[in-house]
XYZ file of C-alpha atoms in Angstrom:
380
model
C -7.179 25.663 2.640
C -5.577 25.675 -0.555
C -2.915 28.200 -0.886
C -1.839 29.112 -4.471
C 1.961 28.912 -5.378
C 4.136 28.799 -8.381
C 2.080 25.931 -10.152
C -0.912 28.471 -10.436
C -1.771 29.201 -13.998
C -3.897 32.023 -15.330
C -7.237 30.713 -16.316
C -7.214 33.029 -19.827
C -4.287 30.511 -20.578
C -6.456 27.518 -20.477
C -8.687 26.286 -23.592
C -11.151 23.314 -23.323
C -11.647 21.420 -26.613
C -13.512 18.017 -26.055
C -14.507 15.874 -23.346
C -12.275 12.524 -22.507
C -14.279 11.239 -19.789
C -15.384 11.535 -16.016
C -12.865 11.657 -13.264
C -13.255 11.311 -9.960
C -14.246 14.859 -8.826
C -15.505 15.830 -12.448
C -15.456 16.049 -15.863
C -11.675 15.640 -17.696
C -11.423 17.633 -20.924
C -8.479 17.470 -23.466
C -7.286 21.147 -23.987
C -4.742 23.764 -24.835
C -2.455 25.508 -22.325
C -0.278 28.555 -23.414
C 3.261 28.546 -21.496
C 2.669 25.941 -18.990
C 5.672 23.956 -20.254
C 8.953 25.637 -20.554
C 10.082 26.517 -24.254
C 6.308 25.625 -25.552
C 4.057 28.379 -26.356
C 1.014 25.786 -26.678
C 0.739 22.543 -25.126
C -1.907 19.776 -25.310
C -3.063 18.836 -22.244
C -5.827 17.189 -19.822
C -7.896 19.461 -17.810
C -9.377 17.981 -14.638
C -12.604 19.951 -13.113
C -14.576 19.866 -10.223
C -18.555 19.355 -10.390
C -20.464 22.646 -10.253
C -22.345 21.186 -7.262
C -19.182 20.069 -5.234
C -18.486 21.560 -1.835
C -15.818 23.881 -0.764
C -14.193 21.183 0.966
C -14.361 18.688 -2.107
C -12.766 21.241 -4.199
C -9.926 21.569 -1.622
C -9.457 17.437 -1.636
C -9.404 17.985 -5.222
C -6.447 20.377 -5.143
C -5.023 18.760 -2.202
C -4.949 15.406 -4.336
C -3.117 17.213 -7.271
C -0.772 18.610 -4.829
C 0.665 15.534 -4.130
C 2.007 15.364 -7.686
C 3.795 18.617 -7.341
C 6.737 16.533 -5.523
C 6.965 14.214 -8.891
C 9.544 14.683 -11.403
C 9.761 11.297 -13.540
C 9.307 10.470 -17.111
C 7.227 7.415 -15.900
C 4.749 9.359 -13.732
C 2.335 11.392 -15.432
C 3.260 15.157 -14.813
C 1.042 17.674 -12.965
C 1.523 20.842 -15.405
C -0.446 23.397 -13.564
C -3.515 24.358 -11.341
C -5.946 26.862 -11.802
C -7.416 27.470 -7.919
C -8.894 31.040 -8.538
C -12.285 31.595 -9.570
C -14.327 28.687 -10.912
C -14.299 25.974 -11.904
C -11.402 24.610 -10.223
C -8.807 23.106 -12.941
C -5.937 20.731 -12.824
C -3.778 20.638 -15.446
C -1.848 17.345 -16.364
C 0.171 15.779 -19.334
C -2.356 14.537 -22.030
C -1.892 10.617 -22.160
C -3.664 10.530 -25.874
C -4.189 6.749 -25.896
C -5.987 6.680 -22.266
C -5.568 4.332 -19.398
C -3.872 1.114 -20.023
C -6.893 -1.029 -19.352
C -8.886 0.339 -22.037
C -6.089 0.289 -24.220
C -5.114 -3.536 -23.581
C -8.825 -4.417 -24.317
C -8.523 -2.780 -27.363
C -6.286 -5.068 -28.825
C -8.315 -7.710 -28.524
C -9.100 -9.169 -31.979
C -12.600 -8.950 -31.347
C -12.660 -5.633 -29.943
C -14.968 -3.190 -31.976
C -12.458 -0.001 -31.378
C -9.445 -2.146 -32.197
C -7.061 0.275 -33.665
C -5.477 -2.213 -36.184
C -2.765 -3.698 -34.156
C -1.940 -7.334 -33.118
C -1.796 -8.042 -29.151
C 1.548 -7.188 -27.901
C 4.438 -9.193 -28.385
C 6.576 -10.599 -25.549
C 9.116 -7.562 -25.995
C 6.594 -4.980 -26.117
C 4.791 -6.255 -22.544
C 8.420 -6.523 -21.253
C 8.741 -2.888 -22.305
C 5.573 -1.998 -20.386
C 6.648 -3.874 -17.236
C 9.819 -1.735 -17.199
C 8.254 1.628 -17.705
C 5.787 0.862 -15.039
C 8.329 -0.546 -12.466
C 10.467 2.495 -13.332
C 7.955 4.929 -11.879
C 7.154 2.857 -9.326
C 10.901 2.874 -8.445
C 10.916 6.401 -8.383
C 7.583 6.862 -6.236
C 9.321 4.102 -3.738
C 12.489 6.219 -3.881
C 10.524 9.313 -2.626
C 8.815 7.372 0.275
C 5.344 7.039 -1.764
C 3.195 4.218 -1.634
C 0.531 4.007 -4.451
C -1.853 1.335 -2.798
C -4.004 1.088 -6.026
C -1.376 0.009 -8.835
C -3.556 -1.203 -11.731
C -3.568 -1.235 -15.332
C -6.717 1.353 -14.906
C -4.392 3.816 -13.189
C -1.431 3.445 -15.800
C -1.895 5.766 -18.783
C -0.583 5.347 -22.383
C 1.139 8.184 -24.330
C 0.830 8.975 -27.858
C 4.323 7.252 -28.443
C 2.851 4.130 -26.389
C 4.868 4.699 -23.585
C 3.148 3.628 -20.121
C 3.281 5.981 -16.879
C 2.099 5.517 -13.702
C -1.588 7.449 -13.760
C -2.871 10.561 -12.349
C -3.926 8.743 -9.212
C -7.619 8.764 -8.627
C -8.773 9.633 -11.881
C -10.298 6.351 -12.749
C -11.351 5.178 -9.435
C -15.208 5.885 -10.101
C -14.984 5.286 -14.012
C -14.198 1.426 -12.970
C -16.178 1.241 -9.633
C -16.793 -2.512 -10.157
C -13.142 -3.282 -9.445
C -13.374 -2.078 -5.967
C -15.291 -3.732 -2.993
C -16.378 -1.913 0.221
C -15.412 -4.115 2.897
C -16.936 -3.275 6.357
C -18.586 -0.117 5.656
C -14.980 1.323 5.086
C -13.584 3.020 1.627
C -13.735 1.164 -1.395
C -11.036 -1.383 -1.761
C -9.326 -2.836 -5.044
C -9.275 -6.507 -3.426
C -8.016 -7.909 -6.589
C -5.136 -6.142 -6.640
C -4.335 -6.169 -2.780
C -1.746 -8.473 -1.210
C -2.449 -11.033 1.520
C -1.132 -8.480 4.242
C -3.003 -5.720 3.136
C -6.194 -7.586 2.932
C -5.816 -9.351 6.218
C -3.712 -6.239 8.258
C -4.505 -3.011 6.127
C -0.852 -2.863 5.657
C 0.236 -0.861 2.435
C 4.266 -0.622 1.685
C 6.111 -0.803 -1.513
C 6.192 -4.290 -1.070
C 2.320 -4.619 -1.256
C 2.611 -2.021 -4.671
C 5.008 -5.158 -5.929
C 2.370 -7.421 -5.225
C -0.327 -5.368 -7.107
C 2.548 -5.084 -9.904
C 2.502 -8.522 -10.169
C -1.542 -8.215 -11.096
C -0.758 -5.659 -13.707
C 1.391 -7.844 -15.501
C -1.053 -10.442 -15.562
C -3.631 -7.937 -17.005
C -1.024 -7.221 -19.917
C -0.564 -10.768 -20.544
C -4.439 -11.563 -20.701
C -5.226 -8.181 -22.495
C -7.034 -6.768 -19.320
C -8.952 -9.680 -18.134
C -10.486 -9.445 -14.339
C -8.158 -11.052 -12.103
C -9.819 -13.852 -10.424
C -12.546 -14.050 -12.986
C -15.632 -16.099 -11.324
C -15.194 -15.655 -7.839
C -16.685 -13.100 -5.985
C -15.036 -10.539 -3.792
C -15.189 -12.110 -0.582
C -14.211 -15.360 -2.046
C -11.025 -13.183 -3.189
C -10.396 -11.925 -0.251
C -10.144 -15.639 1.369
C -8.421 -17.022 -1.517
C -5.303 -14.687 -1.642
C -5.212 -14.700 2.214
C -4.781 -18.396 2.448
C -2.169 -18.098 -0.162
C -3.909 -18.690 -3.310
C -2.595 -17.179 -6.804
C -3.585 -16.011 -9.975
C -3.215 -18.948 -12.796
C -1.014 -18.650 -15.618
C -2.528 -18.467 -18.791
C -1.421 -20.666 -21.925
C -0.436 -17.509 -23.878
C 1.616 -16.134 -21.309
C 5.297 -15.956 -21.746
C 7.587 -17.981 -19.202
C 10.048 -14.881 -18.259
C 6.667 -12.990 -17.754
C 4.991 -15.368 -15.376
C 7.898 -15.827 -13.403
C 8.016 -12.105 -12.910
C 4.476 -12.532 -11.593
C 5.736 -15.357 -9.327
C 8.160 -13.377 -7.795
C 5.885 -10.584 -7.462
C 3.555 -12.612 -5.448
C 5.671 -14.038 -2.620
C 3.592 -14.384 0.470
C 6.330 -13.171 2.620
C 6.634 -9.292 1.568
C 10.058 -9.270 2.257
C 10.823 -11.901 -0.103
C 9.165 -10.027 -3.494
C 12.057 -8.210 -5.238
C 11.946 -4.621 -5.465
C 11.149 -2.269 -8.483
C 14.673 -1.638 -8.690
C 15.667 -5.280 -8.701
C 12.856 -5.730 -11.329
C 14.238 -3.369 -13.725
C 17.759 -4.889 -13.391
C 16.450 -8.058 -14.073
C 14.767 -6.911 -17.564
C 17.088 -3.922 -18.681
C 18.751 -6.281 -21.577
C 15.317 -6.735 -23.373
C 13.995 -2.774 -22.891
C 14.509 -0.185 -25.744
C 17.426 1.669 -25.950
C 15.428 4.994 -25.320
C 14.745 3.555 -21.811
C 18.354 4.281 -20.899
C 17.654 7.877 -21.766
C 14.652 8.824 -19.940
C 14.438 6.426 -16.894
C 14.882 7.110 -13.317
C 16.649 3.718 -13.023
C 19.592 5.308 -15.302
C 19.647 8.052 -13.516
C 22.166 9.948 -11.051
C 19.491 10.294 -8.138
C 18.886 6.746 -8.423
C 22.361 5.626 -8.466
C 23.646 7.589 -5.393
C 20.268 6.285 -3.405
C 21.013 2.637 -4.577
C 24.815 3.211 -2.915
C 23.475 4.645 -0.058
C 21.131 1.827 0.439
C 23.688 -0.629 0.001
C 26.215 0.869 2.256
C 23.614 0.472 4.823
C 22.655 -3.289 4.199
C 26.109 -4.651 3.469
C 26.360 -5.374 7.198
C 23.218 -7.168 7.524
C 22.934 -9.689 4.524
C 21.665 -12.851 4.905
C 20.213 -15.717 2.384
C 16.469 -16.075 2.025
C 14.881 -19.432 1.303
C 13.074 -19.292 -2.010
C 11.746 -22.573 -1.414
C 7.918 -22.049 -0.070
C 8.015 -25.228 2.132
C 10.766 -23.697 4.044
C 9.322 -20.160 4.061
C 7.533 -20.882 7.290
C 10.642 -21.842 9.289
C 12.193 -18.627 8.231
C 9.048 -16.484 8.376
C 9.514 -16.371 12.650
C 12.901 -15.056 12.174
C 12.628 -12.733 9.400
C 9.414 -11.180 10.825
C 11.977 -9.986 13.663
C 14.203 -7.899 11.731
C 13.601 -4.746 9.994
C 16.573 -4.601 7.815
C 16.441 -6.222 3.913
C 17.657 -9.441 2.845
C 19.457 -10.568 -0.500
C 19.617 -13.509 -2.072
C 20.247 -14.754 -5.771
C 17.633 -16.107 -7.544
C 18.794 -17.103 -11.199
C 20.225 -14.843 -13.564
C 19.754 -10.925 -12.980
C 17.120 -11.605 -10.189
C 17.790 -10.343 -6.917
C 15.112 -10.696 -3.723
C 15.472 -8.354 -1.391
C 12.872 -6.881 1.271
C 13.566 -2.948 0.533
C 10.859 -1.727 3.077
C 11.619 -0.884 6.536
C 8.230 -0.550 8.640
C 9.732 2.229 10.739
C 10.262 4.690 7.663
C 7.524 6.953 6.978
C 5.572 6.459 3.633
C 3.085 8.792 1.909
C 0.031 7.537 -0.208
C -0.300 8.423 -3.496
C -3.988 8.987 -2.902
C -3.591 11.422 -0.167
C -1.480 12.851 2.470
C 1.730 14.335 3.452
C 5.211 13.092 3.945
C 6.072 11.719 7.735
C 2.442 10.911 8.508
C 1.003 7.457 9.265
C -0.816 5.478 7.132
C -3.723 6.966 5.934
C -7.053 5.415 5.240
C -8.330 4.854 1.466
C -10.300 7.841 0.025
C -14.330 7.514 0.237
C -16.035 7.187 -2.915
C -19.564 7.861 -3.894
C -19.423 4.584 -5.987
C -21.820 1.645 -4.111
């Protein structure tokens, strides 16, 4: 059952203007909504619909996926604005991201792209800005006990002012169906963005989201090339589980690749948290970032202090040399608390995930429940 709440919007306040593309459940439109944003008479929005042929169960699933986003209030996460659950078709109203998903936007910046907007490829400063914005959205989700499980350029969105935000999850799942792989008859898995522990054991944590973030950085640096180009999905599975990593491209700046490398530590507890990633690059971010970012909010500061107080008694150095990692892994695996160690200027490595903490996944579920399976898809 879906019970209408304060997010319900009268259907007569919605006007659909043009198609934006196909979503997981149905067509997505650009439209105009009246009085859905405080202080605005009319707001340009994205309107998600459900196919007319959808069953009641699919309509409820559609609304429940949207309901997860009711808990989010972060500048770098795409906002849910309202729901029309009464009558047909069922509608979900989202913040409009006029420049589309990040993967398509990056590909449009290739010199030979037919839809090139006349812009050069992103500079290091712009790539770093994208990284900071994505990390800020993910830091917010992590702080609210949400695990994304499908972080990729296709699932980030680009606003009119080029701000990058964590996208409306599930919206591009079927559009980019070739980015997913059906393993053993189960749901579709984004194997090229998955960490070794996720591939091996089906474990998804904020640390595995950090691994995926590293792959997103690689996508940004390569203008959205396919990760592990030339390898089959099965080959990628084996390669990553055995410790293989994406290669550095010649055009990739040193600082960006270093951030990727840190995100791809084989031991999940050795990866930096999203907050630590922002800490390491904050001096290179635009001044406006400080005005809107969760990282600089009072909520973030108070939460960081609470975590620091809890961890102070359990600090321990973590070896950064891969050759010594195996010796450390045995003892690290037995500890639930995180560890801190300096790794050059501005970078702090810490395992921020406590396996006993209940987490919610972006693509379904509620807080305080166990790990949920990835959603099924109609794509083959």
